[in-house]
mmCIF file of C-alpha atoms and ligand atoms in Angstrom:
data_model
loop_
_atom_site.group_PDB
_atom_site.id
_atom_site.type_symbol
_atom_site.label_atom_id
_atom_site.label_comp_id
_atom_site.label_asym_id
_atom_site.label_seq_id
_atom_site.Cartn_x
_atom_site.Cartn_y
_atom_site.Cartn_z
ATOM 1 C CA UNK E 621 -6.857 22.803 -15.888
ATOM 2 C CA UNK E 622 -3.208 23.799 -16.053
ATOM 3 C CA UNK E 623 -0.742 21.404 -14.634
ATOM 4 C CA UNK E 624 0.281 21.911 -11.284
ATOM 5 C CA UNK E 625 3.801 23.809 -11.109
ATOM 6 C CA UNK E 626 4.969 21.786 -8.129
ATOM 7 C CA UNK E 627 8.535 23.584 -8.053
ATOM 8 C CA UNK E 628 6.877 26.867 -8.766
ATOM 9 C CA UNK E 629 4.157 26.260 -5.403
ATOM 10 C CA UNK E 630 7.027 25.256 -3.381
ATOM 11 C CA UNK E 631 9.161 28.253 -4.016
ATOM 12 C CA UNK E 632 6.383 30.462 -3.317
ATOM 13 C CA UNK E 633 5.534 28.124 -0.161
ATOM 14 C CA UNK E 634 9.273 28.781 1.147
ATOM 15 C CA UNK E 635 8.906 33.072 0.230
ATOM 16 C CA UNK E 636 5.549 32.705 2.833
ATOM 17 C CA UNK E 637 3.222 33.539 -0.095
ATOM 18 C CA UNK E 638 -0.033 33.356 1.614
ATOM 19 C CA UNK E 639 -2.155 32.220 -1.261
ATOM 20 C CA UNK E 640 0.382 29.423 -2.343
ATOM 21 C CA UNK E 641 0.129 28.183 1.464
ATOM 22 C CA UNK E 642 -3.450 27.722 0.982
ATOM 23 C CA UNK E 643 -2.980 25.757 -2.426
ATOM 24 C CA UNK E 644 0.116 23.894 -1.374
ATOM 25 C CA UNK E 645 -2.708 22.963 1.365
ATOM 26 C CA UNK E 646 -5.525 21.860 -0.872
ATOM 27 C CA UNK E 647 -2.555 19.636 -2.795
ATOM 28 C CA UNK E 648 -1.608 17.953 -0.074
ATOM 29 C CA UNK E 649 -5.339 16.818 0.986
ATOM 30 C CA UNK E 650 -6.223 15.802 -2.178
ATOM 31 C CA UNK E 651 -3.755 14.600 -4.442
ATOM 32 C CA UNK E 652 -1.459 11.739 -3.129
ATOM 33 C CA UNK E 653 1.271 11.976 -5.872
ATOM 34 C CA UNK E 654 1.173 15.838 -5.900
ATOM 35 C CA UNK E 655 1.513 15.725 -2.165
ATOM 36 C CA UNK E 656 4.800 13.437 -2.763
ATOM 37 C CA UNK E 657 6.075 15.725 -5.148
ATOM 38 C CA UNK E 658 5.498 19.268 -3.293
ATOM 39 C CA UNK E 659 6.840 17.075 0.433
ATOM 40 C CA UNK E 660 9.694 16.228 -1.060
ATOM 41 C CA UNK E 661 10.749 19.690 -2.361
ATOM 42 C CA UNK E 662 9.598 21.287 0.918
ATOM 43 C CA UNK E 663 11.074 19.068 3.391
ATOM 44 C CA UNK E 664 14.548 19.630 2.984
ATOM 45 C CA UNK E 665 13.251 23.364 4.328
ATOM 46 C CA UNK E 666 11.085 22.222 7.370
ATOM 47 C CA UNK E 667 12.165 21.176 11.045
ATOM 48 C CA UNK E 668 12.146 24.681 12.163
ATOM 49 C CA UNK E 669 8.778 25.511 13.678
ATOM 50 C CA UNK E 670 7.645 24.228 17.163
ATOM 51 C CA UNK E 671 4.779 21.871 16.575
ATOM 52 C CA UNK E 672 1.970 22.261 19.681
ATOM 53 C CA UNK E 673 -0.347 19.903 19.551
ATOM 54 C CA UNK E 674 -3.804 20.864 21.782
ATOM 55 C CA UNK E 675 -6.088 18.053 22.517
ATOM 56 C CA UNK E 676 -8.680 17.230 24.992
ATOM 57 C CA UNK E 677 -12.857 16.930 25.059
ATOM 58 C CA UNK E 678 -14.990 18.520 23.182
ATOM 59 C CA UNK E 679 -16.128 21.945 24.274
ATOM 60 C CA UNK E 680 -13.248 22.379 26.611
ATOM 61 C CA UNK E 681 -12.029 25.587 25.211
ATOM 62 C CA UNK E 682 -8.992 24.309 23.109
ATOM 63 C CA UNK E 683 -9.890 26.632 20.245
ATOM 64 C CA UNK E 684 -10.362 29.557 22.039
ATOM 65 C CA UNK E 685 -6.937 28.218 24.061
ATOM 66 C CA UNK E 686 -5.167 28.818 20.537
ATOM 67 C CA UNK E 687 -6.745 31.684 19.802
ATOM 68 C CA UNK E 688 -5.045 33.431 22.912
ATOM 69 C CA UNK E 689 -1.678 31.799 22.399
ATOM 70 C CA UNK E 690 -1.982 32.863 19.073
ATOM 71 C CA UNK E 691 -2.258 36.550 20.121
ATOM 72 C CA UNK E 692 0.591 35.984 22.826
ATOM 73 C CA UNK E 693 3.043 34.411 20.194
ATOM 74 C CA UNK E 694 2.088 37.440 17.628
ATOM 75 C CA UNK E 695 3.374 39.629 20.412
ATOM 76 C CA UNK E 696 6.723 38.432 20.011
ATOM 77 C CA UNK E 697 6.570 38.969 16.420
ATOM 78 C CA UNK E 698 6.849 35.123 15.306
ATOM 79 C CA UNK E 699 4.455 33.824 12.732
ATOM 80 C CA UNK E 700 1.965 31.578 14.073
ATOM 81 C CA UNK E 701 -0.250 28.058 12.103
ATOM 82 C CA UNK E 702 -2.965 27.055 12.979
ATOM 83 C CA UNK E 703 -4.321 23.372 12.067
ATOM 84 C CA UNK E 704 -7.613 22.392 13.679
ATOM 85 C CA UNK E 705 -8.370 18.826 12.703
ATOM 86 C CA UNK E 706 -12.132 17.751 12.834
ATOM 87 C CA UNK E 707 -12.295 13.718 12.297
ATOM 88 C CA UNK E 708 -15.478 13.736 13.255
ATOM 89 C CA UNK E 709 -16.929 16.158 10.860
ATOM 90 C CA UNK E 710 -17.413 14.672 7.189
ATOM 91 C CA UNK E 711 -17.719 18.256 6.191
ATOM 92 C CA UNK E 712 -14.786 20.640 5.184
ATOM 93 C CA UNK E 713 -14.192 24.190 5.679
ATOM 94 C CA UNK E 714 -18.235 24.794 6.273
ATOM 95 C CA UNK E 715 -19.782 26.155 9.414
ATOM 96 C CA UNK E 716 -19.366 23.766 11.955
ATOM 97 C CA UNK E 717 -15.617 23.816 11.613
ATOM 98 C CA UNK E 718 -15.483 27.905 11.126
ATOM 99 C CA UNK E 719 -17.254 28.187 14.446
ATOM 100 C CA UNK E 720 -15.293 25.164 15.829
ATOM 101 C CA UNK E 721 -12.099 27.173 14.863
ATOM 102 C CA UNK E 722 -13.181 30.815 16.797
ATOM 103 C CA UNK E 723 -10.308 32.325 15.280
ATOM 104 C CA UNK E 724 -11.914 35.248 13.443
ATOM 105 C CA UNK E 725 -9.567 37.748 15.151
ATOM 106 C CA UNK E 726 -6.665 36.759 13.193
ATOM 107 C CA UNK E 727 -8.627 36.570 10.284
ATOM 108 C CA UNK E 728 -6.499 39.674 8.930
ATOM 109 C CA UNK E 729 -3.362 39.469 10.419
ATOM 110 C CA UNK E 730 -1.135 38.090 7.162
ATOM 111 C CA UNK E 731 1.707 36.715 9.682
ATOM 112 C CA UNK E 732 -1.156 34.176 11.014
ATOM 113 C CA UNK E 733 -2.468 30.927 9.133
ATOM 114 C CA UNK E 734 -5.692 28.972 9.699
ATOM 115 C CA UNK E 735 -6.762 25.550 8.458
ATOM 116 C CA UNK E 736 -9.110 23.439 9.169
ATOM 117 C CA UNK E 737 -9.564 19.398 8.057
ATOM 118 C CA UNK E 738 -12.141 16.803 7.851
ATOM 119 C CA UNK E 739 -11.424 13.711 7.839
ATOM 120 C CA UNK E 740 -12.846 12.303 4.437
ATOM 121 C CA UNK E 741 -12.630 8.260 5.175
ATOM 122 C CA UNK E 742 -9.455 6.707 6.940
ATOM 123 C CA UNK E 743 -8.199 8.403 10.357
ATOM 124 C CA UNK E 744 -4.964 7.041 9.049
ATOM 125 C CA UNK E 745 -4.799 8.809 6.166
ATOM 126 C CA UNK E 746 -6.121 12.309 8.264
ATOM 127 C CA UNK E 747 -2.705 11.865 10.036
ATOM 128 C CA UNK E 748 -0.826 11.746 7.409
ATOM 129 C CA UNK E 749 -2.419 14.548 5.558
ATOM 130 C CA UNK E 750 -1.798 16.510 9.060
ATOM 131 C CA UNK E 751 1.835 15.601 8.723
ATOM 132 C CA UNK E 752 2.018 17.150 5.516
ATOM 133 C CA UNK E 753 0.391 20.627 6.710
ATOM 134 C CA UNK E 754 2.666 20.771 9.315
ATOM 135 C CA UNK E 755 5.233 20.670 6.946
ATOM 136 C CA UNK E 756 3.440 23.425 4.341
ATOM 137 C CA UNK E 757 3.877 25.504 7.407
ATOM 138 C CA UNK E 758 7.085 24.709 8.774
ATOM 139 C CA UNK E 759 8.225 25.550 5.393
ATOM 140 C CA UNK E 760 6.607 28.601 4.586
ATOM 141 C CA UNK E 761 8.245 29.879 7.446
ATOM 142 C CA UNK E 762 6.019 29.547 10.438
ATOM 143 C CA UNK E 763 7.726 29.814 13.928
ATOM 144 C CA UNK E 764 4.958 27.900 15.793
ATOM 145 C CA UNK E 765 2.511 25.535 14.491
ATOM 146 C CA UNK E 766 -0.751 24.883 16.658
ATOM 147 C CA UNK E 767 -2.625 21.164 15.570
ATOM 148 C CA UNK E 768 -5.806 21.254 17.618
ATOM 149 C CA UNK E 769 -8.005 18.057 17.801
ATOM 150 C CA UNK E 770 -10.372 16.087 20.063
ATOM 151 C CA UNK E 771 -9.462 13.928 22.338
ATOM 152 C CA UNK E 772 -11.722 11.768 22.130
ATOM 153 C CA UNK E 773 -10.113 8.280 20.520
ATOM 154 C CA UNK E 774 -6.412 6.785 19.732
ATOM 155 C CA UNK E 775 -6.228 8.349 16.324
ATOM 156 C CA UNK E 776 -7.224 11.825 17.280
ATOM 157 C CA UNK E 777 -5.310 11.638 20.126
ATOM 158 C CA UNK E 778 -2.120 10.470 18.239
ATOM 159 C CA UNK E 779 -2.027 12.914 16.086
ATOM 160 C CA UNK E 780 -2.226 15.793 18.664
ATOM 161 C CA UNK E 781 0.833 14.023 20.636
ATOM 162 C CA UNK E 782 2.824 13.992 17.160
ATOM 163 C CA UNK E 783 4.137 17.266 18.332
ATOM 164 C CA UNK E 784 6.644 18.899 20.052
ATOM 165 C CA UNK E 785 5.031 19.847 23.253
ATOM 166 C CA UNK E 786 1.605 18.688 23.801
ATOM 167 C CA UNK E 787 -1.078 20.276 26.013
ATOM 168 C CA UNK E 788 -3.887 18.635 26.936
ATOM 169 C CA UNK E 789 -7.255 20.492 28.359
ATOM 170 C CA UNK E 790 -9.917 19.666 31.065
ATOM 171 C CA UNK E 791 -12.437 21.489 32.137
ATOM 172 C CA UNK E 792 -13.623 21.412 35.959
ATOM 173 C CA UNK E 793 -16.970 19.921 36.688
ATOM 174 C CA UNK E 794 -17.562 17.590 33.803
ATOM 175 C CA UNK E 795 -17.322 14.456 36.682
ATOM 176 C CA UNK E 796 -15.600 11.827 33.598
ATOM 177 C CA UNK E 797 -11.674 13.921 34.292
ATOM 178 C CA UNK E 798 -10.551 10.276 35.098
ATOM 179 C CA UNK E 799 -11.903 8.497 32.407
ATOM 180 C CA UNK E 800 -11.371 11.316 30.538
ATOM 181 C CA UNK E 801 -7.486 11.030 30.685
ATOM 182 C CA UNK E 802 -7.356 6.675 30.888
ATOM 183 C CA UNK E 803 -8.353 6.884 27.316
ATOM 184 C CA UNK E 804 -4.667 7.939 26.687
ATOM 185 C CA UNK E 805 -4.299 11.373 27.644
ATOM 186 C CA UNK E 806 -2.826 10.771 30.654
ATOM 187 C CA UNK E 807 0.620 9.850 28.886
ATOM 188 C CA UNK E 808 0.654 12.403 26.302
ATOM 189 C CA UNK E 809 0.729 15.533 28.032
ATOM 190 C CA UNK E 810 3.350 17.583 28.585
ATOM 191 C CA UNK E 811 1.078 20.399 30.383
ATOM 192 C CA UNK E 812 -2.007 20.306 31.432
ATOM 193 C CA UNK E 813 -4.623 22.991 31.185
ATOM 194 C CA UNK E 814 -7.439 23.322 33.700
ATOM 195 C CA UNK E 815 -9.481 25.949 31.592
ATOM 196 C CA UNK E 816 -12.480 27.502 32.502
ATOM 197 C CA UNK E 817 -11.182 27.891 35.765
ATOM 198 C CA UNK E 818 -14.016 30.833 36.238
ATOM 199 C CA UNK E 819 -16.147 27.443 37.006
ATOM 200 C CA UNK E 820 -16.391 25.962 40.406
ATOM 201 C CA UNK E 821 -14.068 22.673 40.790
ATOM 202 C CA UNK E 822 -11.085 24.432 39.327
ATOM 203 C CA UNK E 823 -9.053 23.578 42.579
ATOM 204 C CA UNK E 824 -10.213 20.185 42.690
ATOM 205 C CA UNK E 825 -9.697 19.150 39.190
ATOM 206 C CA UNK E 826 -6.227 20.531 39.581
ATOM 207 C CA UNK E 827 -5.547 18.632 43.099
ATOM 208 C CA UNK E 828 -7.218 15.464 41.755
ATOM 209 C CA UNK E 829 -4.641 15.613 38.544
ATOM 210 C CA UNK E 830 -1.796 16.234 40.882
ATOM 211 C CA UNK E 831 -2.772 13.314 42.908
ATOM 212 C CA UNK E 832 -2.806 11.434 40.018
ATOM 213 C CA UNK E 833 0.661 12.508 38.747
ATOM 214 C CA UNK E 834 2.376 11.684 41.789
ATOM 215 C CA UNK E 835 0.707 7.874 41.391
ATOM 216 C CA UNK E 836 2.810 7.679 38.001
ATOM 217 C CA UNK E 837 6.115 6.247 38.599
ATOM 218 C CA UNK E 838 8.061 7.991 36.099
ATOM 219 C CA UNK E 839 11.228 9.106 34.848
ATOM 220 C CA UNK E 840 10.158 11.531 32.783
ATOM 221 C CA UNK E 841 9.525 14.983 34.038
ATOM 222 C CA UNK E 842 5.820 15.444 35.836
ATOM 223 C CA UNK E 843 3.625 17.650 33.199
ATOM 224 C CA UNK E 844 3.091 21.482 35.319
ATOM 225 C CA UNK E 845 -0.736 22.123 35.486
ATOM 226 C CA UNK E 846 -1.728 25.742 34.235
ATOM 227 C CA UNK E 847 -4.743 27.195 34.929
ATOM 228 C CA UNK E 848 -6.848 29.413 32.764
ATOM 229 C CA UNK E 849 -9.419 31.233 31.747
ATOM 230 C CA UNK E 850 -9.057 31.260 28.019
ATOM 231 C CA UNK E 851 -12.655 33.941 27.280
ATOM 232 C CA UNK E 852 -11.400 35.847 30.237
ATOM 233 C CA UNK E 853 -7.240 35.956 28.739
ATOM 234 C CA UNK E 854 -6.480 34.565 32.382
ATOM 235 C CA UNK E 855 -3.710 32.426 32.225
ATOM 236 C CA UNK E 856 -2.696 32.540 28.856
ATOM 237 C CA UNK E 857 1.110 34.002 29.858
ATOM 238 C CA UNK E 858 1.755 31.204 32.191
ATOM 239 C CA UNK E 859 0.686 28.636 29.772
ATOM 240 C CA UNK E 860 2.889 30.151 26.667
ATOM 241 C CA UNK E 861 5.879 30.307 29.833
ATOM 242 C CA UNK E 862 4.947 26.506 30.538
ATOM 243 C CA UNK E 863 4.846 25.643 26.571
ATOM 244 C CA UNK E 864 8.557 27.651 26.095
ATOM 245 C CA UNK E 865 10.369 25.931 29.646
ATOM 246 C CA UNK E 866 8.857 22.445 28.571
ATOM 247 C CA UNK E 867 10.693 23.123 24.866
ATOM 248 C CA UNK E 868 13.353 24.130 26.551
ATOM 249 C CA UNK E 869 14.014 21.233 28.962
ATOM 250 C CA UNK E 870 12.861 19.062 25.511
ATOM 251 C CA UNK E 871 16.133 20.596 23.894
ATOM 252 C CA UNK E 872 18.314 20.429 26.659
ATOM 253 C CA UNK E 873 17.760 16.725 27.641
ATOM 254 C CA UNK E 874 17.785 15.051 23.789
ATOM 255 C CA UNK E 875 13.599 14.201 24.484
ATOM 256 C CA UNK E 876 12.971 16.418 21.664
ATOM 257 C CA UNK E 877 15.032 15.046 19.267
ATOM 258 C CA UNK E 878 14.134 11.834 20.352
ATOM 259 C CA UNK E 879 10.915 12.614 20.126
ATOM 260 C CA UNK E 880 10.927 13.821 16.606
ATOM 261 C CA UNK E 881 12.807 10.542 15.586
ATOM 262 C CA UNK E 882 10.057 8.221 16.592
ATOM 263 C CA UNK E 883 7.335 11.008 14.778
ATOM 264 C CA UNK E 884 9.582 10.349 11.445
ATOM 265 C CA UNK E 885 9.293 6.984 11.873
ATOM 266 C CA UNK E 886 5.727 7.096 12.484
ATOM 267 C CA UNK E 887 5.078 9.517 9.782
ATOM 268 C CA UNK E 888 6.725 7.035 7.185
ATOM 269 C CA UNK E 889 4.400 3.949 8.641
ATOM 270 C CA UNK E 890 1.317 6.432 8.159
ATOM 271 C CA UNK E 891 2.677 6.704 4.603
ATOM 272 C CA UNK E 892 3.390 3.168 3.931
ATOM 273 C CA UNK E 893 -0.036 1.842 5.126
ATOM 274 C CA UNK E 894 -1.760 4.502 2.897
ATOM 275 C CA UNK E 895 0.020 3.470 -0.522
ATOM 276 C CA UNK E 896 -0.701 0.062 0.368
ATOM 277 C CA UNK E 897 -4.201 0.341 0.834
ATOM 278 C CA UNK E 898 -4.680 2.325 -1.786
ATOM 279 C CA UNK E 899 -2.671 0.312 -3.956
ATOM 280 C CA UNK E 900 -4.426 -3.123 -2.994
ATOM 281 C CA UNK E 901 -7.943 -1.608 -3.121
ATOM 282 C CA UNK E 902 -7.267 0.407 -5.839
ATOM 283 C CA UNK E 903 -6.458 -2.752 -7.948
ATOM 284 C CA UNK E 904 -10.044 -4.319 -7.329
ATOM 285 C CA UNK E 905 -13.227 -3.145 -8.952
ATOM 286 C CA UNK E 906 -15.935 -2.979 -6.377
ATOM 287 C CA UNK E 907 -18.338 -5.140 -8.217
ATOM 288 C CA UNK E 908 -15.493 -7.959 -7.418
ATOM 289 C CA UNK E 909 -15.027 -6.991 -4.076
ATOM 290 C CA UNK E 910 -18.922 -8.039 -3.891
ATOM 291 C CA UNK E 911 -17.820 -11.367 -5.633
ATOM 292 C CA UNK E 912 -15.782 -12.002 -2.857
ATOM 293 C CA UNK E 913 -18.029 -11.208 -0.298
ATOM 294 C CA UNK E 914 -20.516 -13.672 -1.890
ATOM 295 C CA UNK E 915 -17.977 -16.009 -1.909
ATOM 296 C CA UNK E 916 -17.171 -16.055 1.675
ATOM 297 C CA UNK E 917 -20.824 -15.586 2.986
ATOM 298 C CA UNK E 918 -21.512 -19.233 0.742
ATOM 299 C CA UNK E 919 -18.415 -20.483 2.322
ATOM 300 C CA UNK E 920 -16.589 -21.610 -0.980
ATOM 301 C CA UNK E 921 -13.861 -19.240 0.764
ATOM 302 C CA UNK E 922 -12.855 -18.178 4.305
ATOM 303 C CA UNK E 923 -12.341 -14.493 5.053
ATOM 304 C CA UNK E 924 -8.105 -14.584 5.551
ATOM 305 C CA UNK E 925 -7.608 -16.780 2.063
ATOM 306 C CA UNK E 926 -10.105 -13.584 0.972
ATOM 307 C CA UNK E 927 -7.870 -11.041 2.237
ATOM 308 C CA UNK E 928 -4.837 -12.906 1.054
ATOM 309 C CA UNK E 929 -6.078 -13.459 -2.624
ATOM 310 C CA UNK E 930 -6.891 -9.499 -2.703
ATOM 311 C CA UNK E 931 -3.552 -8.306 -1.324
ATOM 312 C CA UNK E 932 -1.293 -10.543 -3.167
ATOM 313 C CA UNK E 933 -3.668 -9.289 -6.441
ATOM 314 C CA UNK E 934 -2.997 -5.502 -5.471
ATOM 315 C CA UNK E 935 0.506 -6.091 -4.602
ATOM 316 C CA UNK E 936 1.247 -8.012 -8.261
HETATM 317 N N1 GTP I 831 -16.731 30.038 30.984
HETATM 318 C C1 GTP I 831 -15.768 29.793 30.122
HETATM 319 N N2 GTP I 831 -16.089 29.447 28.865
HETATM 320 C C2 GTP I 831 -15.086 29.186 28.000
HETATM 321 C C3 GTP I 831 -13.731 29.287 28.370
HETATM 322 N N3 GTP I 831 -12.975 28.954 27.309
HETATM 323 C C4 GTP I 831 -13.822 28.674 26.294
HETATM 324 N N4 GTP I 831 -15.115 28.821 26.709
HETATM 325 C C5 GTP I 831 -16.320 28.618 25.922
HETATM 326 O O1 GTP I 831 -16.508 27.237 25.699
HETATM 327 C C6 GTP I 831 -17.109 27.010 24.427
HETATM 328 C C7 GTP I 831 -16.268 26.051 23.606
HETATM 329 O O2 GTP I 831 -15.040 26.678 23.303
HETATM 330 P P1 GTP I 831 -14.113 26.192 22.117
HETATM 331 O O3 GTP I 831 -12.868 27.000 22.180
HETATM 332 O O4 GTP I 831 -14.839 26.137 20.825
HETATM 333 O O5 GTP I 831 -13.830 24.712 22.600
HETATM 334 P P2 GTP I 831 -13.129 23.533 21.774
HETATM 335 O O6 GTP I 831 -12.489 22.664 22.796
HETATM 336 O O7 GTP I 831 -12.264 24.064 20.712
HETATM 337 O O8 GTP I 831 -14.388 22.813 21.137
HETATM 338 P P3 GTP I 831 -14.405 21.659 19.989
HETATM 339 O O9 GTP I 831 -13.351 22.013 18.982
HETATM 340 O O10 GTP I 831 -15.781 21.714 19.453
HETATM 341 O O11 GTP I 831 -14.110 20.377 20.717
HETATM 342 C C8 GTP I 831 -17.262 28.393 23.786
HETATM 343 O O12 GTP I 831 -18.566 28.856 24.012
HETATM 344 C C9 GTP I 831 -16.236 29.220 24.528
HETATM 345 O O13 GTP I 831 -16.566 30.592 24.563
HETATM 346 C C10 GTP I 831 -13.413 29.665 29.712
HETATM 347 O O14 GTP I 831 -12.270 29.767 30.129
HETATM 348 N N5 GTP I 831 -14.474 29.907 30.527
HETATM 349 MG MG1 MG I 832 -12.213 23.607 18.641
#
């Protein structure tokens, strides 16, 4: 195999080079010191696009949500990402995530980019992986970049929010709204969707999330509800009119900026804690890591002197 022309993928990257996009992808997935490499010549480049992040349960419509935006952006001419991130799928680019993604309509259009992720191990290092996309995109020129995951725990759910506007979709007649948004969803959106509003409890779900809006005491601005149908295209123009005024306000008031400060800084923790875990666990063979084990199961060692010994090892 050739070595990788890092400067050479970036350039073509920046010129929106479709195929290079794709690579540029697979290098930033798979190959931590390539990733470094191509980041650092793309970044300087980046910062442009508005990041979207689309999150809520499963089956709620999100990628058929994107699907529409993705049509209502093209309509204004801009180039349009697409990231769908799967963490619960150990499988990449197969089936499940093709018909998880339902965006076969674009499948043509060369101003349009899809990719899908699995995770393959840490949710930690998914995110920063995701981060790295983004910036593949942002780079080659993308005006809007959509990350779509589940909302179904803290990690999926962070990395959705680690976006510039972030909408987050119900569905009426589900009965677990409620618990659906105290697992954290509550304080990341900046719109809500009520989608499939062609089911009954459309109205409900909508008065029930206003009701719990006005219980927030905030200072922030309350999140506008939108509802759609996303099969039926209902909807779709006052949701891409919600996204734009909420990015707008963002601008206006410093939140966005402010925003994207604390995603830096939480971009460069994700980074840390993955060279540091690979670096500590990389130093120890796992026949020794089984040594250890034995060790503290016979109780000649306890578990933190354990830890310590094996960090202070990897960290030598
Ligand atoms: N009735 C109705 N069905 C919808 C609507 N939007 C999406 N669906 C259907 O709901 C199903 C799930 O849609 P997806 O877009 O894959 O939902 P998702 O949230 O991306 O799903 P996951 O990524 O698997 O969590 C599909 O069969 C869609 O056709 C809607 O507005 N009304
Ligand atoms: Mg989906």
């Amino acid at each position: 195999v050739a070595p990788l022309d890092v400067a050479g993928l970036a350039g073509r990257v920046r010129a929106g080079d479709a195929k290079a996009v794709a690579r540029a992808m697979t290098v930033v997935e798979d190959d931590a010191a390539a990733a470094a490499a191509l980041i650092a010549l793309l970044h300087p480049h980046t910062g442009r696009a508005d990041v979207v992040g689309v999150t809520g349960p499963p089956g709620a419509g999100k990628s058929t949500l994107v699907d529409r935006l993705t049509a209502r952006v093209r309509q204004d001419g801009k180039g349009v990402g697409v990231v769908a991130v799967d963490p619960t799928s150990p499988w990449s680019g197969g089936a499940i995530l093709g018909d998880r993604i339902r965006m076969q309509g674009h499948a043509t259009d060369a101003g349009v980019f899809i990719r899908s992720m699995a995770s393959r191990g840490q949710l930690g290092g998914l995110a920063a992986a995701t981060g790295h996309v983004v910036s593949v995109l942002d780079a080659s020129g993308k005006d809007v970049v959509f990350v779509e995951t589940v909302g179904v725990g803290q990690g999926e759910v962070e990395i959705a929010s680690a976006a510039d506007v972030t909408l987050v979709v119900l569905v009426p007649g589900q009965g677990d709204e409620v618990q659906t948004l105290k697992a954290g969803l509550l304080e990341i959106a900046d719109v809500f969707v009520v989608n499939k509003s062609d089911r009954d409890g459309a109205e409900r779900l909508e008065a029930e999330l206003q009701s719990m809006l006005a219980l927030v005491p905030s200072s922030s601005p309350v999140p506008p509800i939108v509802r759609t149908t996303a099969t039926r295209e209902e909807g779709i123009d006052a949701l891409w009119s919600a996204i734009l005024s909420v990015r707008e306000r963002g601008v206006a008031s410093g939140e966005r900026a402010r925003r994207r400060r604390d995603q830096t800084r939480r971009r460069i923790e994700l980074l840390v804690t993955d060279a540091l875990r690979a670096r500590v666990w990389g130093a120890l063979p796992a026949a020794e890591v089984e040594r250890v084990v034995e060790q503290v199961l016979g109780r000649a060692l306890d578990p933190a002197s354990a830890a310590d010994a094996i960090v202070k090892r990897g960290l030598a």
